[in-house]
Amino acid sequence: MPGSPFPAGGSPNSVTVVPSGRFAYVADVIPGGVIGYSVAQNGVVTPLPGSPFTAPTGTAFVTTDPSGRFLYALNCGAVCSGSGSGNVAAYNIDPQTGALTPIAGSPFAAGQFPYALAIDPTGHFAYVANYGSGDVYSFAIDSQSGALTQIGLPVAAGTTPLSVAVDPWGQYVYTANTGSSDISAFAINFDGSLSTVAGSPFAAGAFTTGIAASNRGKFVVVTAGPGAFVYNIDNSGALHLVPGSPFAAGLGPNGVSIDPTDSFVYIVNGGSKNVSAYHFNDGNGKLTPAAGSPFPAGTFAAGITTAPAPTHQ
C-alpha cells in the first residue's frame, strides 16, 4: 500500500479490523495501549484522533466483537514487560469516529498472563487463553454494555497457549499450545461453558503458535515450526490432520488468517520477516503457494488479519 509501513507504536503484536472495514486497531506491547486507525478505500491507514488509547501495560492482543461495537485488549502483564498477572480491557467503539472509551468495570480479571481472546459468532461468549496458567476462561458478553461476566471455572488447555479460535458455527473452541506443541479442543455448552472434546489434545509441530478456523467450519489452520498444519473438524469437534501437512512456511511462522471467502490463507513469519500466501482448497484443506509468495514484512512480524474493503457512510 502507498505509505506502508505505517507507524504502529513501540512493539506492535496484534491487529484487528471492525467488520465494516472502517477502523483498524493494533495492540502495542511496549509502552502498552491500543493504536487506532481510519482505513481509506485504498487500504491506507491514518491514526485516529485520541490514539493511542490507554490500556494497562503489556497489551499483547486486540480483537472486536462481531457487531463491531466492542473492542477487547488483552494485557499479559509481567510476561509482556508489564506488571502483575494481566487482565482484559474492554472498550466501546464510536461508530462514527472509531474512538475507544472504557466499558464500566474494565479491566476484567482472567487467568495468569492472558494472551488471546476469541468471540463466538453470535457475540454472546468470549474465550480467553491464558499463557501463564495454561487454561481457558469463558465469559458472557453483555449485549448492551459489552461487559464480561465469567462463566463457571476455567478449563485446562495445554502448556502456554498462545492463540484461540472459535469455529464459525459456535460449537467448538481450539487453543494452540506452544509449550506442549499441540491443540486443545473444547465443545461449547448451551450456557457458554466448555467441555473437553474426546481425543484432545491433538498433536501439532514444535512451537505451535497461531490458529484460525475456516469460515465454512470444516478446517482449522495451525502454525508451528515446520509450517502450516491443516486439520479437518469432524462432527464431534475432533481434529484430523490433512494429508500433505505441514505445508511449508517461512521461518518462525506466527499469526495466521483465512480470508472471508475461504480462498486464501496468510501466515506471517517472524523469523524470515515475510508473509506466506496460499490458495486454500476448502474442499480438501490443502494449501498451494500463491504466485510471488512470500511477501516482505517488517522485523519480528507477529500478527496478521484479513479485512473487507471499508464501507463509509
Short mmCIF file of C-alpha atoms in Angstrom, two decimals:
data_model
loop_
_atom_site.label_atom_id
_atom_site.label_comp_id
_atom_site.label_asym_id
_atom_site.label_seq_id
_atom_site.Cartn_x
_atom_site.Cartn_y
_atom_site.Cartn_z
CA MET A 1 0.00 0.00 0.00
CA PRO A 2 1.19 3.57 -0.58
CA GLY A 3 2.94 4.82 2.55
CA SER A 4 3.45 1.36 4.04
CA PRO A 5 4.82 0.56 6.56
CA PHE A 6 2.75 2.82 8.82
CA PRO A 7 3.96 3.72 12.35
CA ALA A 8 2.46 1.38 14.97
CA GLY A 9 3.99 2.12 18.36
CA GLY A 10 6.99 0.55 20.04
CA SER A 11 6.15 -3.18 19.91
CA PRO A 12 3.02 -3.90 17.83
CA ASN A 13 1.93 -7.52 18.31
CA SER A 14 -1.67 -7.94 17.11
CA VAL A 15 -4.06 -6.25 14.68
CA THR A 16 -7.83 -6.33 14.19
CA VAL A 17 -10.31 -4.60 11.88
CA VAL A 18 -14.00 -3.91 12.55
CA PRO A 19 -16.45 -5.85 10.34
CA SER A 20 -17.22 -2.76 8.23
CA GLY A 21 -13.51 -2.36 7.47
CA ARG A 22 -13.61 1.32 8.53
CA PHE A 23 -11.30 1.11 11.54
CA ALA A 24 -8.21 -0.91 12.44
CA TYR A 25 -6.60 -1.34 15.86
CA VAL A 26 -3.17 -2.51 16.94
CA ALA A 27 -2.08 -3.86 20.33
CA ASP A 28 1.19 -2.22 21.36
CA VAL A 29 3.03 -4.26 23.99
CA ILE A 30 5.51 -1.53 24.93
CA PRO A 31 4.67 1.01 26.26
CA GLY A 32 1.20 -0.55 26.26
CA GLY A 33 -2.01 0.67 24.67
CA VAL A 34 -4.22 0.39 21.60
CA ILE A 35 -3.46 2.37 18.46
CA GLY A 36 -6.48 3.14 16.28
CA TYR A 37 -6.61 3.94 12.57
CA SER A 38 -9.13 5.04 9.99
CA VAL A 39 -8.95 2.85 6.89
CA ALA A 40 -9.37 4.52 3.49
CA GLN A 41 -10.92 2.85 0.45
CA ASN A 42 -7.44 2.06 -0.89
CA GLY A 43 -6.35 0.47 2.40
CA VAL A 44 -4.18 3.36 3.60
CA VAL A 45 -4.46 3.89 7.36
CA THR A 46 -4.47 7.19 9.27
CA PRO A 47 -4.19 7.44 13.08
CA LEU A 48 -7.47 8.27 14.82
CA PRO A 49 -7.79 11.41 16.95
CA GLY A 50 -7.03 10.48 20.56
CA SER A 51 -4.92 7.48 19.56
CA PRO A 52 -3.13 5.70 21.17
CA PHE A 53 -5.85 4.75 23.63
CA THR A 54 -4.76 3.89 27.16
CA ALA A 55 -4.60 0.26 28.24
CA PRO A 56 -2.77 -1.48 31.08
CA THR A 57 0.87 -2.30 30.36
CA GLY A 58 1.81 -5.29 28.24
CA THR A 59 -1.02 -5.04 25.67
CA ALA A 60 -0.42 -8.12 23.53
CA PHE A 61 -3.68 -8.84 21.73
CA VAL A 62 -6.72 -6.99 20.42
CA THR A 63 -9.99 -8.05 18.77
CA THR A 64 -13.53 -6.77 18.18
CA ASP A 65 -16.91 -8.43 18.62
CA PRO A 66 -18.92 -9.47 15.52
CA SER A 67 -21.07 -6.32 15.70
CA GLY A 68 -18.07 -4.01 15.69
CA ARG A 69 -19.35 -2.21 18.81
CA PHE A 70 -16.87 -3.52 21.37
CA LEU A 71 -13.10 -3.97 21.44
CA TYR A 72 -11.17 -6.20 23.84
CA ALA A 73 -7.45 -5.78 24.57
CA LEU A 74 -5.52 -8.44 26.47
CA ASN A 75 -2.80 -7.28 28.79
CA CYS A 76 -0.45 -10.14 29.60
CA GLY A 77 1.23 -8.36 32.48
CA ALA A 78 4.71 -9.26 33.66
CA VAL A 79 5.33 -11.80 30.88
CA CYS A 80 4.93 -8.95 28.35
CA SER A 81 7.10 -6.34 30.08
CA GLY A 82 4.08 -5.11 32.04
CA SER A 83 3.22 -5.80 35.66
CA GLY A 84 1.06 -8.27 37.53
CA SER A 85 -0.80 -11.27 36.10
CA GLY A 86 -2.68 -9.33 33.40
CA ASN A 87 -6.35 -8.72 32.55
CA VAL A 88 -8.81 -7.90 29.77
CA ALA A 89 -9.53 -4.25 28.95
CA ALA A 90 -12.87 -3.59 27.22
CA TYR A 91 -13.94 -0.56 25.18
CA ASN A 92 -16.90 0.86 23.32
CA ILE A 93 -16.13 1.76 19.70
CA ASP A 94 -17.65 5.03 18.48
CA PRO A 95 -19.31 4.05 15.17
CA GLN A 96 -18.58 7.42 13.58
CA THR A 97 -15.09 8.26 14.78
CA GLY A 98 -13.66 4.90 15.87
CA ALA A 99 -12.63 6.38 19.23
CA LEU A 100 -12.44 4.00 22.19
CA THR A 101 -13.97 4.61 25.62
CA PRO A 102 -13.55 2.16 28.52
CA ILE A 103 -16.53 -0.04 29.41
CA ALA A 104 -17.73 0.17 33.02
CA GLY A 105 -15.98 -2.44 35.16
CA SER A 106 -13.00 -2.73 32.81
CA PRO A 107 -10.41 -4.20 33.04
CA PHE A 108 -11.77 -7.68 33.78
CA ALA A 109 -9.78 -10.38 35.56
CA ALA A 110 -8.76 -13.52 33.69
CA GLY A 111 -6.08 -16.14 34.33
CA GLN A 112 -2.35 -15.65 34.54
CA PHE A 113 -0.92 -13.78 31.54
CA PRO A 114 -3.96 -13.76 29.18
CA TYR A 115 -2.66 -13.76 25.62
CA ALA A 116 -5.52 -14.32 23.15
CA LEU A 117 -9.30 -13.94 23.01
CA ALA A 118 -11.92 -15.29 20.61
CA ILE A 119 -15.64 -14.48 20.44
CA ASP A 120 -18.36 -16.84 19.25
CA PRO A 121 -20.20 -15.77 16.06
CA THR A 122 -23.32 -14.69 17.97
CA GLY A 123 -21.30 -12.27 20.08
CA HIS A 124 -22.64 -13.81 23.30
CA PHE A 125 -19.50 -15.51 24.60
CA ALA A 126 -15.77 -14.78 24.80
CA TYR A 127 -12.93 -17.21 25.45
CA VAL A 128 -9.53 -16.17 26.80
CA ALA A 129 -6.41 -18.33 26.51
CA ASN A 130 -4.07 -17.72 29.43
CA TYR A 131 -0.39 -18.21 28.62
CA GLY A 132 0.75 -18.47 32.23
CA SER A 133 -1.94 -20.62 33.83
CA GLY A 134 -2.43 -22.87 30.79
CA ASP A 135 -6.20 -22.62 30.78
CA VAL A 136 -9.21 -21.03 29.09
CA TYR A 137 -11.65 -18.67 30.79
CA SER A 138 -15.22 -18.43 29.48
CA PHE A 139 -17.16 -15.14 29.65
CA ALA A 140 -20.66 -13.98 28.84
CA ILE A 141 -20.76 -10.69 26.94
CA ASP A 142 -23.46 -8.20 27.97
CA SER A 143 -25.13 -7.32 24.64
CA GLN A 144 -25.87 -3.76 25.76
CA SER A 145 -22.69 -2.73 27.55
CA GLY A 146 -20.04 -5.18 26.31
CA ALA A 147 -19.08 -6.02 29.91
CA LEU A 148 -17.71 -9.51 30.66
CA THR A 149 -19.00 -11.95 33.29
CA GLN A 150 -17.06 -15.14 33.94
CA ILE A 151 -18.91 -18.41 33.28
CA GLY A 152 -18.05 -21.30 35.58
CA LEU A 153 -14.50 -22.42 36.19
CA PRO A 154 -11.60 -22.28 33.73
CA VAL A 155 -10.79 -25.43 31.75
CA ALA A 156 -7.28 -26.78 31.35
CA ALA A 157 -5.56 -26.32 28.00
CA GLY A 158 -2.04 -27.33 27.01
CA THR A 159 1.17 -25.67 28.13
CA THR A 160 1.45 -21.95 27.35
CA PRO A 161 -1.48 -21.46 24.93
CA LEU A 162 -0.74 -18.55 22.60
CA SER A 163 -3.89 -18.32 20.48
CA VAL A 164 -7.53 -19.37 20.47
CA ALA A 165 -10.22 -19.75 17.81
CA VAL A 166 -13.97 -20.44 17.70
CA ASP A 167 -15.47 -22.31 14.75
CA PRO A 168 -18.00 -20.27 12.69
CA TRP A 169 -20.97 -22.29 13.95
CA GLY A 170 -20.17 -21.54 17.58
CA GLN A 171 -19.77 -25.20 18.51
CA TYR A 172 -16.08 -25.57 19.33
CA VAL A 173 -13.11 -23.69 20.78
CA TYR A 174 -9.48 -24.52 19.93
CA THR A 175 -6.23 -23.34 21.51
CA ALA A 176 -2.73 -23.54 20.02
CA ASN A 177 -0.36 -24.53 22.83
CA THR A 178 3.24 -23.55 22.12
CA GLY A 179 4.77 -25.22 25.17
CA SER A 180 3.23 -28.64 24.58
CA SER A 181 3.20 -28.39 20.75
CA ASP A 182 -0.44 -29.40 20.45
CA ILE A 183 -4.03 -28.18 20.10
CA SER A 184 -6.70 -28.37 22.79
CA ALA A 185 -10.31 -28.77 21.64
CA PHE A 186 -13.47 -27.92 23.57
CA ALA A 187 -17.19 -28.15 22.90
CA ILE A 188 -19.27 -25.07 23.75
CA ASN A 189 -22.17 -25.91 26.05
CA PHE A 190 -25.56 -24.17 25.93
CA ASP A 191 -24.53 -21.77 28.71
CA GLY A 192 -21.22 -20.89 27.07
CA SER A 193 -19.09 -23.09 29.32
CA LEU A 194 -16.62 -25.55 27.80
CA SER A 195 -16.20 -29.34 27.84
CA THR A 196 -13.10 -31.12 26.54
CA VAL A 197 -13.53 -32.92 23.20
CA ALA A 198 -12.67 -36.62 23.21
CA GLY A 199 -9.11 -37.20 21.98
CA SER A 200 -7.90 -33.71 22.91
CA PRO A 201 -5.15 -32.52 22.82
CA PHE A 202 -4.19 -33.16 19.18
CA ALA A 203 -0.53 -33.25 18.18
CA ALA A 204 0.98 -30.43 16.13
CA GLY A 205 4.52 -29.21 15.42
CA ALA A 206 7.12 -27.66 17.68
CA PHE A 207 6.30 -24.16 18.92
CA THR A 208 2.64 -24.31 17.95
CA THR A 209 1.66 -20.65 17.76
CA GLY A 210 -1.30 -19.44 15.68
CA ILE A 211 -4.70 -20.89 14.87
CA ALA A 212 -7.61 -19.88 12.63
CA ALA A 213 -10.87 -21.63 11.73
CA SER A 214 -12.12 -21.67 8.16
CA ASN A 215 -15.28 -19.69 7.54
CA ARG A 216 -17.30 -22.72 6.45
CA GLY A 217 -16.34 -24.57 9.60
CA LYS A 218 -14.58 -27.53 8.02
CA PHE A 219 -10.94 -26.87 8.89
CA VAL A 220 -8.52 -25.20 11.29
CA VAL A 221 -5.10 -23.97 10.17
CA VAL A 222 -2.34 -24.02 12.76
CA THR A 223 1.16 -22.54 12.55
CA ALA A 224 4.17 -24.29 14.06
CA GLY A 225 7.91 -24.50 13.41
CA PRO A 226 7.71 -26.64 10.24
CA GLY A 227 4.90 -24.58 8.69
CA ALA A 228 1.11 -24.81 8.39
CA PHE A 229 -0.75 -27.78 9.85
CA VAL A 230 -4.29 -28.10 8.47
CA TYR A 231 -6.89 -30.20 10.26
CA ASN A 232 -10.36 -31.37 9.30
CA ILE A 233 -13.01 -30.87 12.00
CA ASP A 234 -15.29 -33.90 12.41
CA ASN A 235 -18.82 -33.93 13.84
CA SER A 236 -17.51 -34.31 17.40
CA GLY A 237 -15.06 -31.41 17.14
CA ALA A 238 -12.06 -33.74 16.93
CA LEU A 239 -9.23 -32.84 14.55
CA HIS A 240 -7.74 -34.96 11.77
CA LEU A 241 -4.55 -33.92 10.01
CA VAL A 242 -4.98 -33.16 6.30
CA PRO A 243 -2.62 -35.15 4.02
CA GLY A 244 0.35 -33.03 2.97
CA SER A 245 0.59 -31.22 6.33
CA PRO A 246 2.68 -29.46 7.35
CA PHE A 247 2.73 -27.12 4.34
CA ALA A 248 5.97 -25.12 4.13
CA ALA A 249 6.02 -21.59 5.50
CA GLY A 250 8.82 -19.18 6.39
CA LEU A 251 11.00 -19.10 9.50
CA GLY A 252 9.16 -18.68 12.77
CA PRO A 253 5.57 -18.83 11.49
CA ASN A 254 3.34 -16.89 13.86
CA GLY A 255 -0.07 -15.38 13.11
CA VAL A 256 -2.43 -16.90 10.56
CA SER A 257 -5.53 -15.55 8.83
CA ILE A 258 -8.06 -17.03 6.40
CA ASP A 259 -9.85 -14.61 4.08
CA PRO A 260 -13.68 -14.43 4.41
CA THR A 261 -14.27 -16.40 1.20
CA ASP A 262 -12.07 -19.34 2.31
CA SER A 263 -9.99 -18.80 -0.82
CA PHE A 264 -6.67 -17.72 0.69
CA VAL A 265 -4.56 -18.32 3.80
CA TYR A 266 -1.87 -15.93 5.03
CA ILE A 267 0.87 -16.69 7.56
CA VAL A 268 3.19 -14.07 8.99
CA ASN A 269 6.74 -15.31 9.63
CA GLY A 270 8.61 -13.51 12.40
CA GLY A 271 11.97 -15.13 11.68
CA SER A 272 12.10 -14.56 7.93
CA LYS A 273 10.27 -11.18 8.08
CA ASN A 274 7.68 -12.05 5.45
CA VAL A 275 4.16 -13.31 4.74
CA SER A 276 3.45 -16.69 3.17
CA ALA A 277 0.33 -16.64 0.97
CA TYR A 278 -1.58 -19.70 -0.19
CA HIS A 279 -4.55 -20.70 -2.27
CA PHE A 280 -6.84 -22.63 0.08
CA ASN A 281 -8.81 -25.61 -1.21
CA ASP A 282 -11.83 -25.59 1.10
CA GLY A 283 -12.84 -28.99 -0.20
CA ASN A 284 -9.80 -30.94 0.97
CA GLY A 285 -7.94 -28.35 3.09
CA LYS A 286 -4.76 -28.33 1.04
CA LEU A 287 -2.61 -25.22 0.64
CA THR A 288 -0.83 -24.17 -2.57
CA PRO A 289 1.63 -21.25 -2.53
CA ALA A 290 0.37 -18.12 -4.29
CA ALA A 291 2.43 -16.54 -7.07
CA GLY A 292 5.08 -14.22 -5.64
CA SER A 293 4.89 -15.67 -2.12
CA PRO A 294 6.43 -14.95 0.33
CA PHE A 295 5.93 -11.20 0.53
CA PRO A 296 8.23 -8.91 2.60
CA ALA A 297 7.08 -7.75 6.04
CA GLY A 298 8.71 -5.99 8.97
CA THR A 299 11.13 -7.18 11.64
CA PHE A 300 9.65 -9.64 14.17
CA ALA A 301 6.35 -9.76 12.26
CA ALA A 302 3.76 -11.19 14.66
CA GLY A 303 0.08 -10.58 13.86
CA ILE A 304 -1.99 -10.63 10.68
CA THR A 305 -5.63 -10.24 9.70
CA THR A 306 -7.68 -10.01 6.52
CA ALA A 307 -10.38 -7.40 6.15
CA PRO A 308 -13.11 -6.29 3.74
CA ALA A 309 -12.81 -3.11 1.74
CA PRO A 310 -14.08 -0.37 4.07
CA THR A 311 -17.66 0.85 3.80
CA HIS A 312 -18.12 4.50 4.69
CA GLN A 313 -21.46 6.11 5.40
#
